[in-house]
XYZ file of C-alpha atoms in Angstrom:
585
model
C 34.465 59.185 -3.826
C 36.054 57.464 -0.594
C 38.526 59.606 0.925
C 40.554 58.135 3.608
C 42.492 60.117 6.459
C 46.186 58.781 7.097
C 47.721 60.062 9.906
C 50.162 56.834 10.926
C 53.254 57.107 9.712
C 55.497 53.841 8.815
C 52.912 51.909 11.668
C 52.589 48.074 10.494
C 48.751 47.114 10.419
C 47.021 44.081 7.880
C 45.280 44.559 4.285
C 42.880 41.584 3.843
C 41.002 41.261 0.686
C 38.323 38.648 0.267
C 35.947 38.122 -3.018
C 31.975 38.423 -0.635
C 30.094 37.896 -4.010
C 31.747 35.641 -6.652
C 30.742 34.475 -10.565
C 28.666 30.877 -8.844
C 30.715 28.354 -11.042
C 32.611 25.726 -9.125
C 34.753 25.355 -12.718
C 35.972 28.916 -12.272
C 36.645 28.777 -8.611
C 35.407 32.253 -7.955
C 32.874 31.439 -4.926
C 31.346 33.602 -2.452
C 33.305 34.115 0.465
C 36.397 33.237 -0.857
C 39.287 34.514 0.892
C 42.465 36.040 -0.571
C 45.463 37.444 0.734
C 47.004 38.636 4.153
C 50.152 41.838 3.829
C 51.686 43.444 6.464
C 51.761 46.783 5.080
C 52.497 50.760 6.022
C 51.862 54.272 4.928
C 54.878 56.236 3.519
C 54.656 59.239 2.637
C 57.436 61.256 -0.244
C 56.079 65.065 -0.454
C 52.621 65.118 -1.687
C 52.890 61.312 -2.389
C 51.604 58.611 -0.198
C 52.618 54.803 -0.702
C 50.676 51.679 0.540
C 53.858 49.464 1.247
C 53.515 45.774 1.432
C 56.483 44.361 3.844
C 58.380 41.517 2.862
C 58.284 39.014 5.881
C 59.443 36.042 3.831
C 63.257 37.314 4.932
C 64.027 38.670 7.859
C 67.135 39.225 10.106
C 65.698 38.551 13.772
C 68.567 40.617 15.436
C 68.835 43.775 17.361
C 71.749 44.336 14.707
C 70.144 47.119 12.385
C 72.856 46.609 10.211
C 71.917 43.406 9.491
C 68.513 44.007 9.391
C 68.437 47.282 6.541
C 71.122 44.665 5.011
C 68.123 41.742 3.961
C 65.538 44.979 3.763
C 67.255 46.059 0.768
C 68.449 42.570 -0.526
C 64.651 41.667 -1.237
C 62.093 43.799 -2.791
C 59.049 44.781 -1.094
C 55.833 45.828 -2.815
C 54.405 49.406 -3.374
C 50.442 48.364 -3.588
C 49.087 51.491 -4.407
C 50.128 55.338 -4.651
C 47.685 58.179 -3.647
C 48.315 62.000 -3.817
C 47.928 64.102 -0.763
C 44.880 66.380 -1.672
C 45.190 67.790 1.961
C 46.910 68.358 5.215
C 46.367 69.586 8.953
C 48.338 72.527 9.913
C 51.353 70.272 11.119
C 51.584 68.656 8.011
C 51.426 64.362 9.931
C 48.023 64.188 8.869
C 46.682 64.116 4.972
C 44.038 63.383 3.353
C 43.737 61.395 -0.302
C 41.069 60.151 -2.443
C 41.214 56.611 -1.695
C 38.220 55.427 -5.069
C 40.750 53.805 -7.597
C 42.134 51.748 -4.469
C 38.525 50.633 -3.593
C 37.819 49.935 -7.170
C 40.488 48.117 -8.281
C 41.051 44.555 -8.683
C 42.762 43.280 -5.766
C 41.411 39.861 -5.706
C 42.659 38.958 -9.259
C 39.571 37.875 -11.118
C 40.424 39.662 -14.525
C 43.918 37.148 -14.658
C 41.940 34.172 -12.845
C 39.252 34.393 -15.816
C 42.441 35.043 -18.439
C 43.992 31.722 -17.082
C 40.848 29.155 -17.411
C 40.638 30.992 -21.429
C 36.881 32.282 -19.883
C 38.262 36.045 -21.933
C 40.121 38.964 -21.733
C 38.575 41.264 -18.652
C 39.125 44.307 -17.151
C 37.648 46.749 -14.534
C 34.902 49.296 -15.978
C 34.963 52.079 -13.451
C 31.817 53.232 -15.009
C 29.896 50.461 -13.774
C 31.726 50.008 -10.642
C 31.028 51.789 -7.259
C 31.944 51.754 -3.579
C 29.309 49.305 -2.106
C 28.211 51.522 1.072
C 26.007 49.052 3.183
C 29.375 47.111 3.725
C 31.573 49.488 4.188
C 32.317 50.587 7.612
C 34.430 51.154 10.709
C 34.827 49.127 13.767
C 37.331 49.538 16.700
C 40.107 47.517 15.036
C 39.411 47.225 11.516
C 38.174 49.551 8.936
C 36.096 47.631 5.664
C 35.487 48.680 2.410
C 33.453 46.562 0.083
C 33.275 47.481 -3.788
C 30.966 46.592 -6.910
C 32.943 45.821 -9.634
C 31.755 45.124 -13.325
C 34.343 43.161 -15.685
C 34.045 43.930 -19.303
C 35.364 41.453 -22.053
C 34.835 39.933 -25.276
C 35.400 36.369 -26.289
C 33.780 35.002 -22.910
C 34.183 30.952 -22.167
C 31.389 28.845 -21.699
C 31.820 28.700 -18.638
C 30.936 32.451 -18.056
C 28.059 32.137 -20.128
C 26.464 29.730 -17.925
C 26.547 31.603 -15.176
C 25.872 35.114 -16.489
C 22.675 37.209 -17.416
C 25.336 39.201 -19.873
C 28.846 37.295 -20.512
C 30.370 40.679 -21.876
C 29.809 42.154 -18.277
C 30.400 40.046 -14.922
C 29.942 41.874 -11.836
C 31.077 41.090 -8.355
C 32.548 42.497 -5.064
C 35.558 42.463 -3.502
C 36.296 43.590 -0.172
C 39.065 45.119 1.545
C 39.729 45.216 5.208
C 42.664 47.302 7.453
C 43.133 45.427 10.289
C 45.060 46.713 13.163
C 47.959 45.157 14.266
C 48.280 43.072 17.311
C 49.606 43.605 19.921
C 53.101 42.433 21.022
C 53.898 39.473 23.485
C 52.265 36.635 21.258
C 53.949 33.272 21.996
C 55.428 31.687 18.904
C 55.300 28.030 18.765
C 57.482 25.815 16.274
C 55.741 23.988 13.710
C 56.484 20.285 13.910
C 55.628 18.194 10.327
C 53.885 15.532 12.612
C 51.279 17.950 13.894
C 48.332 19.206 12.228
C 48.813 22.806 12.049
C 49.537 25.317 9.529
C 51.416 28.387 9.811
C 54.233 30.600 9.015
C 57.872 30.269 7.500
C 60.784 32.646 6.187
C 64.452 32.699 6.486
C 66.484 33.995 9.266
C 69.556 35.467 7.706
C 70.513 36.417 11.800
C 70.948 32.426 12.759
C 73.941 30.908 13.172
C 75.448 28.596 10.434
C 74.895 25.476 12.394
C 71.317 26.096 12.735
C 68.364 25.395 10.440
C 67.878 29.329 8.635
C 64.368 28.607 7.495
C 62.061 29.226 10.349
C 58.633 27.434 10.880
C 56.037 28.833 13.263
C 51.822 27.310 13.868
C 48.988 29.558 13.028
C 47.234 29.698 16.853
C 44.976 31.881 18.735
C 46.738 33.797 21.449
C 45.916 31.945 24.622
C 46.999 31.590 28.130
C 46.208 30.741 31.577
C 45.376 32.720 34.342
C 47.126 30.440 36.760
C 49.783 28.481 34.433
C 50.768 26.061 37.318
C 47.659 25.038 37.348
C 46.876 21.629 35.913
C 43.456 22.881 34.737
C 43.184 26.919 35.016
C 40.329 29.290 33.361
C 42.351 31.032 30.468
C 43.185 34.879 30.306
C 40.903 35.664 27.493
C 39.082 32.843 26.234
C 38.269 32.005 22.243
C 34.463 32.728 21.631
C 32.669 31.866 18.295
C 29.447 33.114 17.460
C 26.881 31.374 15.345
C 24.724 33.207 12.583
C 21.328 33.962 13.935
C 19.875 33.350 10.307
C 20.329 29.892 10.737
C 17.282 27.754 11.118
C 16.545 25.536 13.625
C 16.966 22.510 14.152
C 20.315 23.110 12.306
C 21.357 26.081 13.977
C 21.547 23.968 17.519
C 23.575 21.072 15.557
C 25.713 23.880 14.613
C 25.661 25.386 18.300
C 26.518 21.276 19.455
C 28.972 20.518 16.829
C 31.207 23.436 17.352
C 31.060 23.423 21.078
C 32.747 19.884 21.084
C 36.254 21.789 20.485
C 35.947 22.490 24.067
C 36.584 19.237 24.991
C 39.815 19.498 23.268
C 40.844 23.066 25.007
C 40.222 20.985 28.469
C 42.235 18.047 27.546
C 45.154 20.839 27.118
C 44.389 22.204 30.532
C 41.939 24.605 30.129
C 38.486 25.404 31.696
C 36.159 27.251 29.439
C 38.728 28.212 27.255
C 36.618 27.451 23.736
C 33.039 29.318 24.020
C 30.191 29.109 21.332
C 27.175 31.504 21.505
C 24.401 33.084 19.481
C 25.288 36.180 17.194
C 23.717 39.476 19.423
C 21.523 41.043 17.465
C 23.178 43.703 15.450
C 26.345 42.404 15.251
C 28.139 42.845 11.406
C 29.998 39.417 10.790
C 32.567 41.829 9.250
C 33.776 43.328 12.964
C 36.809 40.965 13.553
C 36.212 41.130 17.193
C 33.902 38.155 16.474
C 34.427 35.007 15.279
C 31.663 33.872 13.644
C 30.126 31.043 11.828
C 28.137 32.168 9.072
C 25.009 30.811 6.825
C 25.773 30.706 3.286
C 22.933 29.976 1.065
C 23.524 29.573 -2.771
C 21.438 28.131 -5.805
C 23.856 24.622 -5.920
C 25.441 22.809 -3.262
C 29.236 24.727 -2.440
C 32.043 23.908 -0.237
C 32.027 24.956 3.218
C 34.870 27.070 4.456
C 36.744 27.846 7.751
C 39.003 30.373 7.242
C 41.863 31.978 9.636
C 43.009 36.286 9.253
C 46.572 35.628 10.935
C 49.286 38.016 10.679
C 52.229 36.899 8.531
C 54.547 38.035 11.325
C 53.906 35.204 13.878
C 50.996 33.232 12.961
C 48.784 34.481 15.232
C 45.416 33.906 14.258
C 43.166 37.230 14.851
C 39.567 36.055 13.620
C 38.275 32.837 12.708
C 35.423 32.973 9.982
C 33.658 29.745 8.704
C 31.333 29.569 5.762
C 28.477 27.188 6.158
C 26.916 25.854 2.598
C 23.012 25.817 3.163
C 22.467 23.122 1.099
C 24.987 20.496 2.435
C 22.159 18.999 4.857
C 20.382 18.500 1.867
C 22.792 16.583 0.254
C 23.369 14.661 3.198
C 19.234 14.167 2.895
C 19.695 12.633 -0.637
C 22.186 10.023 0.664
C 19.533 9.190 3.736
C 16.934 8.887 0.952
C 18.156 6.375 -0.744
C 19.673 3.928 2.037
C 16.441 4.516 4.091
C 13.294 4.884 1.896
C 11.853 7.553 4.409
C 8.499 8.276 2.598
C 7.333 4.844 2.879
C 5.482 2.435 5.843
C 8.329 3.038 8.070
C 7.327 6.217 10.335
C 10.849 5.821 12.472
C 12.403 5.670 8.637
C 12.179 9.527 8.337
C 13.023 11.055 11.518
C 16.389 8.539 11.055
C 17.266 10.025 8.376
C 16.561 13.872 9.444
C 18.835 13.110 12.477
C 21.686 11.680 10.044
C 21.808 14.616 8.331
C 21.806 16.892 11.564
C 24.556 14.452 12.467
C 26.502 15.297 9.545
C 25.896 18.988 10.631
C 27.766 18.924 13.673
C 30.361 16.793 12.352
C 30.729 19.418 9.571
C 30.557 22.409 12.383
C 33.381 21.207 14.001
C 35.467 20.273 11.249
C 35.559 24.082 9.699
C 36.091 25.411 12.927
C 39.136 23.575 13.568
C 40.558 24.754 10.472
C 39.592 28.321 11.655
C 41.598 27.053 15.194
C 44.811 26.466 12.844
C 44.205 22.945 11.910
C 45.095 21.380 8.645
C 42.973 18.133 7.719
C 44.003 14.811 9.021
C 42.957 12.083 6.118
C 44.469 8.857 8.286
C 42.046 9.082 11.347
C 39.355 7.226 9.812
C 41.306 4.007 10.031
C 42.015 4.627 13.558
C 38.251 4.487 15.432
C 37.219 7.693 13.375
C 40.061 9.906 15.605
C 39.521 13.320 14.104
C 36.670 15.650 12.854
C 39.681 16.937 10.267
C 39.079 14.136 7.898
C 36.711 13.698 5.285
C 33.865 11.322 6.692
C 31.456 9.296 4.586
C 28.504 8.058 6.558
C 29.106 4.670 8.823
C 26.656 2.367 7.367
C 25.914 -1.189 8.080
C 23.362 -4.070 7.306
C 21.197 -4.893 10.273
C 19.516 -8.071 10.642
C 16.896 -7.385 8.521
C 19.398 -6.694 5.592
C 18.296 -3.126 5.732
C 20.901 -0.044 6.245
C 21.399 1.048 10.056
C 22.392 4.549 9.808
C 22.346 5.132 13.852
C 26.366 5.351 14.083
C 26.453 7.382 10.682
C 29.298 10.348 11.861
C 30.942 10.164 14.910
C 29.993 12.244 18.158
C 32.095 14.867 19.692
C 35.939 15.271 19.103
C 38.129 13.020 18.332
C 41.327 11.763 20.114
C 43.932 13.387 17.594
C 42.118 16.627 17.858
C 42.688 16.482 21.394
C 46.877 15.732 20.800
C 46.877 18.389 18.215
C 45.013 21.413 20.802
C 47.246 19.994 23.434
C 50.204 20.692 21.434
C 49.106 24.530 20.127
C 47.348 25.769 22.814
C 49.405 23.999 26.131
C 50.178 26.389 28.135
C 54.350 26.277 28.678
C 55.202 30.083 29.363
C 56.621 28.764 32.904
C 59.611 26.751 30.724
C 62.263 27.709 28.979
C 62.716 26.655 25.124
C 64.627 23.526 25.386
C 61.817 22.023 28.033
C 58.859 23.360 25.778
C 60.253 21.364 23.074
C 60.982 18.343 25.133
C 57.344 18.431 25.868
C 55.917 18.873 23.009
C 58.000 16.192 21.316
C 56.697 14.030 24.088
C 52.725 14.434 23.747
C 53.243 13.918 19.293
C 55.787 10.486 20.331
C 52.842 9.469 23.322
C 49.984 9.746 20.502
C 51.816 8.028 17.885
C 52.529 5.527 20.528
C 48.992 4.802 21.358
C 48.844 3.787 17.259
C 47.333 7.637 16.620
C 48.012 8.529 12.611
C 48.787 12.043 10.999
C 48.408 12.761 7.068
C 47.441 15.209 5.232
C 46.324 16.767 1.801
C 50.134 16.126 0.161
C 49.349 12.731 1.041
C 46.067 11.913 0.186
C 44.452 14.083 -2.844
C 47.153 13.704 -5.386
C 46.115 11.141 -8.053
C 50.030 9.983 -7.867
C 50.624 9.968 -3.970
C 51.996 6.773 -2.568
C 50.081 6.742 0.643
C 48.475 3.177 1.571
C 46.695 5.037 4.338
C 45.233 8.573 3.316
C 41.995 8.828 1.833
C 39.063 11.124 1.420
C 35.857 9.620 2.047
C 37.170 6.399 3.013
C 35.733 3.927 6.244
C 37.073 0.889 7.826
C 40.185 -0.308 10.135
C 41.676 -1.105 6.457
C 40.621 -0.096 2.810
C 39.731 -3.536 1.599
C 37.341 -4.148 5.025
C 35.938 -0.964 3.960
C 35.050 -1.636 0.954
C 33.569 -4.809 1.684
C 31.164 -3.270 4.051
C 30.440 -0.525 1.152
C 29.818 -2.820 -1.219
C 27.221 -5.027 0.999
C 25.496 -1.684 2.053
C 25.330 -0.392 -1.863
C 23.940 -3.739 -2.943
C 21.279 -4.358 -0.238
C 20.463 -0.840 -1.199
C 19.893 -1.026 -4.848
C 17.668 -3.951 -4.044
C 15.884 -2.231 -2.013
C 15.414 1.453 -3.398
C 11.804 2.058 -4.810
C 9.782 4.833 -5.010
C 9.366 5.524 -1.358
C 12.666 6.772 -1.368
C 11.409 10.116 -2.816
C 8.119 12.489 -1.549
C 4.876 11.965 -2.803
C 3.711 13.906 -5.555
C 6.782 14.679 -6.598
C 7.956 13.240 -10.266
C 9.138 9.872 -10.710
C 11.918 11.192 -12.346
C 13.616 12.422 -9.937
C 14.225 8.552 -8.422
C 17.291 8.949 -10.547
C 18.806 11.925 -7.825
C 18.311 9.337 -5.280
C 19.949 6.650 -7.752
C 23.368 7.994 -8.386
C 24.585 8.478 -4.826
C 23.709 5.339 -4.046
C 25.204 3.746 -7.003
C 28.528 5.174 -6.811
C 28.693 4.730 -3.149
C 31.788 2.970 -3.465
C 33.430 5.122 -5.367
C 35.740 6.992 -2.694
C 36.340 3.440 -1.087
C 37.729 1.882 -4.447
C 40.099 4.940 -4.808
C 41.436 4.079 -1.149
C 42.122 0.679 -2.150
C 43.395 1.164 -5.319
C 45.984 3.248 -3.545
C 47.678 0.274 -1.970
C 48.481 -0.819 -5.446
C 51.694 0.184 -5.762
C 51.679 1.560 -2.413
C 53.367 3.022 0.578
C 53.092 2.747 4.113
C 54.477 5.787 5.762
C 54.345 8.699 8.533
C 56.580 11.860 8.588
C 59.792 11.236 10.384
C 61.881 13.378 12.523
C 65.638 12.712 12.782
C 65.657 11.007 16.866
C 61.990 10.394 16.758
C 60.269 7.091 17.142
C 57.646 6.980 13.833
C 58.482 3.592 11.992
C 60.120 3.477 8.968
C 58.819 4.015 5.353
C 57.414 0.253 4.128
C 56.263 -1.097 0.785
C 53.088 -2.330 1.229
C 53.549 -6.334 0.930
C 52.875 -7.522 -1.954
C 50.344 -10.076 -0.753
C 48.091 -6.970 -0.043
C 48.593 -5.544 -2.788
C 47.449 -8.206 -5.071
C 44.362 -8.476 -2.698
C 43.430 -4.728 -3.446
C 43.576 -5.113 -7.012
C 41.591 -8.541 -7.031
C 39.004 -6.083 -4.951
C 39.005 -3.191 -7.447
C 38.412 -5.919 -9.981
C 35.297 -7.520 -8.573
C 33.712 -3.893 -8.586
C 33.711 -3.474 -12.218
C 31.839 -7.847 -12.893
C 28.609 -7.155 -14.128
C 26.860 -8.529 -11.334
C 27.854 -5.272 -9.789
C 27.028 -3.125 -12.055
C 23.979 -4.068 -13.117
C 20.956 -2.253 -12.210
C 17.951 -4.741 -10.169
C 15.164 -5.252 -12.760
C 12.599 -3.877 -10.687
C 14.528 -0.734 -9.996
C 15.137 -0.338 -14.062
């Protein structure tokens, strides 16, 4: 049993749950690491009965009215998470004590309906093969963890269960839940804007006045200020410091250290010294303390997404540990697309150190990029076509034919941060405490209108991963100052490359057979560029507008382009193009 002392009455703090150890298939979408839901919640407590109370900040009355404010409390339903029975008390009756096990041990993360949904079977919780996992669960200064083995029992399973499972009939994971304390007050909130990149917070205000907007939208951001806020560049109060797993190997573990240490450039551009620190885990550290940020190895039997992930509290955005999860096996991938553009086992000795670095390049890139989302940034899928201006888009590698016809990897990812990074730190993180409202949004409006001005571009997921979206200039994986240049410098690079791949491509004495791993990258190298111009078909130039602001307007794109991008889609699927060399067959 886990028996947990409550002696906080009615005092707001944050339930986190996250799944550590998941069911490995990508179909089910139950990964390792994966992290679940933020509550503000509080202890009640009705005679012997104590309540876990989630609060309901998606309405709110921000008035010193109380009135109005018990008024939208009981117009909206809150949500009673658990119950407990008092089993005892101190002598003044303020503090009890309640067995806390069928809390622990019960399925917070959802995996019985996420299973139900995908038709994988009908699960539940066996408490008889499920347990409090002890070595993770523990106490720290502001957070107390709990981390739980739980065993799912179920008949009919799917196939994709079986796959993945010694026994389909009995899937076991953890889940793990953390009670965070609360911040402090005196956070800064900072409106969200549509034309920068973060995410954040919204709910409505049923206090504001009738001619004003009663949804409000705040950023997710780091508390952060100045010590000297006149100062055009001033050390900050408390700066942000990540820390980098020490189970990382080298040489990756310095890309990591490099890539993630560019954000600092981006804290100085908004007027900071020193404000963005990276360092080495100390020994002995838990990456579950929240005091540290921390960038952690995660090594799995296939290649997995990498994650940065934000804890912010659903009050005001403010973003209380950053926590990315880096896939071990995404160098190697990486490695596989060197392989094949570079034949690195063969006469060439500069062939295979080129192709080590591109994948430490990658690294750094991909360092950065999960970290900003950890900073509060949402990706950015229109900076490729303007000079590669942000680490929050989806890069493929640079490639190009040198004069020998061969690929030249050396400009493969880009090197430090990127120019709308900069613009979008400079507009969470600036530090305007020394100006009222109306001048803090005056300024902000004015470093978004500058960036746009200098022919900077902001789009993001909405835009870009729906098969249906409109947008002639969001992509995933897409190079080039336009989609159709792109993809004619794709398509040169993919041919001179299927020309050229032979067996030194892969180790030796290693099967011939696996020439084909190497293969499909490299033939379907164009694929991400063909889905960016196939997206002008029918397309739409556009930004997000503000009412007053300067973006241009919403544009067809002509049709002269159009018919250009589907003469280019065309010419990928002749023959010529998809045959196979016959010395590579």
């Amino acid at each position: 049993k886990l028996w947990l002392q409550i002696d906080k009455w009615n005092t707001p703090f944050l339930y986190y749950e996250s799944l550590p150890n998941g069911v490995g298939s990508n179909d089910v979408g139950l990964d390792r690491g994966q992290p679940g839901k933020t509550n503000v919640v509080h202890f009640e407590r009705i005679g012997p009965r104590v309540l876990l109370v989630a609060e309901n900040e998606d309405y709110r009355a921000i008035t010193d009215d109380p009135e109005q404010k018990k008024a939208v409390q009981q117009a909206f339903a809150q949500s009673v998470l658990w119950g407990f029975e008092s089993a005892a008390q101190n002598e003044d009756g303020d503090s009890v004590l309640v067995d806390a096990t069928p809390f622990f041990l019960s399925d917070a993360h959802e995996v019985a309906a996420r299973l139900a949904t995908l038709k994988q079977g009908s699960y539940h919780v066996d408490s008889s093969r499920s347990a409090i996992y002890l070595p993770r669960t523990k106490n720290f200064p502001e957070n107390t963890d709990v981390e739980s083995t739980l065993t799912f029992v179920g008949e009919n399973p799917g196939q994709w269960i079986e796959e993945v499972t010694p026994d389909p009939r009995a899937i076991t994971v953890h889940e793990h839940f953390s009670f965070i304390q609360a911040p402090p007050d005196g956070f800064h909130l900072r409106a969200e804007d549509p034309r920068c990149s973060f995410f954040g917070i919204g709910y409505m205000d049923f206090a504001t006045p009738v001619d004003q907007p009663i949804i409000k939208r705040y950023i997710a951001h780091f508390r952060l200020a100045k010590k000297d806020p006149s100062a055009a560049l001033s050390e900050p109060v408390k700066p942000i410091v990540y820390y980098v797993d020490r189970a990382i190997p080298e040489p990756i573990r310095s890309a990591v250290l490099e890539g993630t240490a560019w954000w600092n450039t981006a804290f100085t551009a908004a007027g900071y010294k020193d404000a963005f620190q990276v360092k080495l885990l100390p020994e002995g550290v838990d990456p579950m303390d929240i005091r540290y940020n921390v960038i952690e190895w995660v090594p799995r039997e296939t290649r997995g997404w990498a994650y940065g992930n934000a804890i912010h509290d659903p009050r005001t955005g403010e973003i209380i540990n950053g926590h990315v999860n880096l896939d071990a096996l995404r160098i190697r991938q990486v490695f596989l697309i060197a392989q094949g553009l570079l034949d690195p086992f063969g006469n060439d000795p500069d062939a295979l150190k080129k192709a080590n670095e591109m994948a430490l390049a990658r690294l750094r890139q991909l360092a950065a990029h999960e970290t900003g989302h950890t900073l509060g940034l949402m990706h950015n899928y229109a900076a490729s076509i303007v000079n590669r201006s942000s680490v929050m888009d989806y890069p493929p590698p640079t490639v190009t034919l040198g004069a020998d016809g061969r690929p030249d990897v050396s400009n493969a990812y880009a090197v430090g941060i990127g120019e709308w990074d900069k613009v979008s730190i400079t507009y969470g993180y600036s530090d305007f405490s020394q100006q009222d409202e109306k001048s803090e949004t005056a300024a902000l409006d004015k470093i978004l209108d500058d960036a746009f001005a200098r022919g900077l571009l902001y789009l993001t997921d909405q835009d870009a991963r729906p098969i249906g979206s409109a947008s002639s200039a969001a992509h995933l994986w897409d190079t080039g100052k336009t989609p159709i240049d792109g993809l004619k410098q794709v398509m040169a690079v993919r041919a001179a490359t299927l020309k050229n791949l032979s067996e030194d491509a892969i180790p030796e004495h290693t099967p011939i057979a696996t020439l084909e791993d190497v293969l499909v990258p490299m033939y379907l190298y164009h694929r991400y560029q063909v889905a960016a111009v196939s997206k002008s078909i029918g397309g739409l130039d556009y930004t997000f507008n503000l009412r007053g602001g300067h973006n241009k307007a919403p544009q067809i794109v002509p049709a002269a382009d159009q018919r250009s991008s589907l003469r280019a889609v065309l010419d990928t699927l002749s023959p010529q193009v998809l045959a196979l060399p016959d010395s590579l067959l």
